């Protein structure tokens, strides 16, 4: 049970979910994002479990925007 420890996190968090991910469905990933205060949840349309490999441009753009937004790039 990671609910309490996850809910205690206070750090910039981006959850990128593939809309067609059957191994870690988007609803579970959204639930995770909802636990972390101030986190961001984004859905990659047509993405599956390995969206970073199948939707490289979309995944990279979203991650880059997030990292820029928090001052890491």
PDB file of C-alpha atoms in Angstrom:
ATOM      1  CA  UNK A   1       0.000   0.000   0.000  1.00  0.00           C
ATOM      2  CA  UNK A   2       1.698   3.124  -1.253  1.00  0.00           C
ATOM      3  CA  UNK A   3      -1.260   5.487  -0.894  1.00  0.00           C
ATOM      4  CA  UNK A   4      -0.050   7.293   2.229  1.00  0.00           C
ATOM      5  CA  UNK A   5       3.576   7.595   1.160  1.00  0.00           C
ATOM      6  CA  UNK A   6       2.637   8.693  -2.346  1.00  0.00           C
ATOM      7  CA  UNK A   7       0.140  11.234  -1.033  1.00  0.00           C
ATOM      8  CA  UNK A   8       2.919  12.723   1.123  1.00  0.00           C
ATOM      9  CA  UNK A   9       5.093  13.566  -1.901  1.00  0.00           C
ATOM     10  CA  UNK A  10       5.687  17.258  -2.547  1.00  0.00           C
ATOM     11  CA  UNK A  11       7.688  17.449  -5.742  1.00  0.00           C
ATOM     12  CA  UNK A  12       7.046  18.289  -9.388  1.00  0.00           C
ATOM     13  CA  UNK A  13       5.406  15.225 -10.917  1.00  0.00           C
ATOM     14  CA  UNK A  14       4.296  14.447 -14.445  1.00  0.00           C
ATOM     15  CA  UNK A  15       2.329  11.284 -15.153  1.00  0.00           C
ATOM     16  CA  UNK A  16       2.265  10.470 -18.871  1.00  0.00           C
ATOM     17  CA  UNK A  17      -0.233   7.734 -19.673  1.00  0.00           C
ATOM     18  CA  UNK A  18      -0.772   5.889 -22.917  1.00  0.00           C
ATOM     19  CA  UNK A  19      -4.484   5.875 -23.706  1.00  0.00           C
ATOM     20  CA  UNK A  20      -4.290   2.253 -24.841  1.00  0.00           C
ATOM     21  CA  UNK A  21      -2.030   0.978 -22.046  1.00  0.00           C
ATOM     22  CA  UNK A  22      -3.395  -2.355 -20.832  1.00  0.00           C
ATOM     23  CA  UNK A  23      -0.571  -3.109 -18.374  1.00  0.00           C
ATOM     24  CA  UNK A  24      -0.997   0.130 -16.415  1.00  0.00           C
ATOM     25  CA  UNK A  25      -4.375   1.533 -17.489  1.00  0.00           C
ATOM     26  CA  UNK A  26      -4.796   5.314 -17.664  1.00  0.00           C
ATOM     27  CA  UNK A  27      -7.385   5.330 -14.870  1.00  0.00           C
ATOM     28  CA  UNK A  28      -4.810   3.846 -12.480  1.00  0.00           C
ATOM     29  CA  UNK A  29      -2.212   6.354 -13.617  1.00  0.00           C
ATOM     30  CA  UNK A  30      -4.666   9.212 -13.113  1.00  0.00           C
ATOM     31  CA  UNK A  31      -5.326   7.871  -9.621  1.00  0.00           C
ATOM     32  CA  UNK A  32      -1.587   8.009  -8.959  1.00  0.00           C
ATOM     33  CA  UNK A  33      -1.381  11.584 -10.242  1.00  0.00           C
ATOM     34  CA  UNK A  34      -4.320  12.570  -8.043  1.00  0.00           C
ATOM     35  CA  UNK A  35      -2.409  11.394  -4.974  1.00  0.00           C
ATOM     36  CA  UNK A  36       0.530  13.764  -5.552  1.00  0.00           C
ATOM     37  CA  UNK A  37      -0.365  17.344  -4.760  1.00  0.00           C
ATOM     38  CA  UNK A  38       0.127  19.633  -7.759  1.00  0.00           C
ATOM     39  CA  UNK A  39       0.991  16.835 -10.164  1.00  0.00           C
ATOM     40  CA  UNK A  40       0.139  16.883 -13.847  1.00  0.00           C
ATOM     41  CA  UNK A  41      -1.580  14.037 -15.716  1.00  0.00           C
ATOM     42  CA  UNK A  42      -1.408  13.867 -19.500  1.00  0.00           C
ATOM     43  CA  UNK A  43      -2.861  11.258 -21.817  1.00  0.00           C
ATOM     44  CA  UNK A  44      -1.064  10.244 -24.999  1.00  0.00           C
ATOM     45  CA  UNK A  45      -3.738   9.335 -27.535  1.00  0.00           C
ATOM     46  CA  UNK A  46      -2.998   6.019 -29.225  1.00  0.00           C
ATOM     47  CA  UNK A  47      -0.133   5.389 -26.813  1.00  0.00           C
ATOM     48  CA  UNK A  48       0.375   2.041 -25.153  1.00  0.00           C
ATOM     49  CA  UNK A  49       2.560   0.841 -22.283  1.00  0.00           C
ATOM     50  CA  UNK A  50       5.749   1.940 -24.044  1.00  0.00           C
ATOM     51  CA  UNK A  51       4.627   5.301 -25.402  1.00  0.00           C
ATOM     52  CA  UNK A  52       8.162   6.639 -25.056  1.00  0.00           C
ATOM     53  CA  UNK A  53       9.106   4.196 -27.840  1.00  0.00           C
ATOM     54  CA  UNK A  54       5.982   4.259 -30.003  1.00  0.00           C
ATOM     55  CA  UNK A  55       5.103   7.969 -29.726  1.00  0.00           C
ATOM     56  CA  UNK A  56       8.568   9.449 -29.333  1.00  0.00           C
ATOM     57  CA  UNK A  57       7.851  12.975 -30.575  1.00  0.00           C
ATOM     58  CA  UNK A  58       4.692  13.434 -28.482  1.00  0.00           C
ATOM     59  CA  UNK A  59       6.263  11.895 -25.375  1.00  0.00           C
ATOM     60  CA  UNK A  60       9.462  13.937 -25.744  1.00  0.00           C
ATOM     61  CA  UNK A  61       7.605  17.191 -26.319  1.00  0.00           C
ATOM     62  CA  UNK A  62       5.460  16.734 -23.226  1.00  0.00           C
ATOM     63  CA  UNK A  63       8.400  15.726 -21.074  1.00  0.00           C
ATOM     64  CA  UNK A  64      10.472  18.622 -22.408  1.00  0.00           C
ATOM     65  CA  UNK A  65       7.665  21.091 -21.682  1.00  0.00           C
ATOM     66  CA  UNK A  66       7.327  19.728 -18.149  1.00  0.00           C
ATOM     67  CA  UNK A  67      11.077  19.905 -17.477  1.00  0.00           C
ATOM     68  CA  UNK A  68      11.239  23.441 -18.874  1.00  0.00           C
ATOM     69  CA  UNK A  69       8.248  24.432 -16.769  1.00  0.00           C
ATOM     70  CA  UNK A  70       9.943  23.341 -13.561  1.00  0.00           C
ATOM     71  CA  UNK A  71      13.275  24.893 -14.510  1.00  0.00           C
ATOM     72  CA  UNK A  72      15.272  21.737 -15.240  1.00  0.00           C
ATOM     73  CA  UNK A  73      15.979  22.531 -18.916  1.00  0.00           C
TER      74      UNK A  73
END
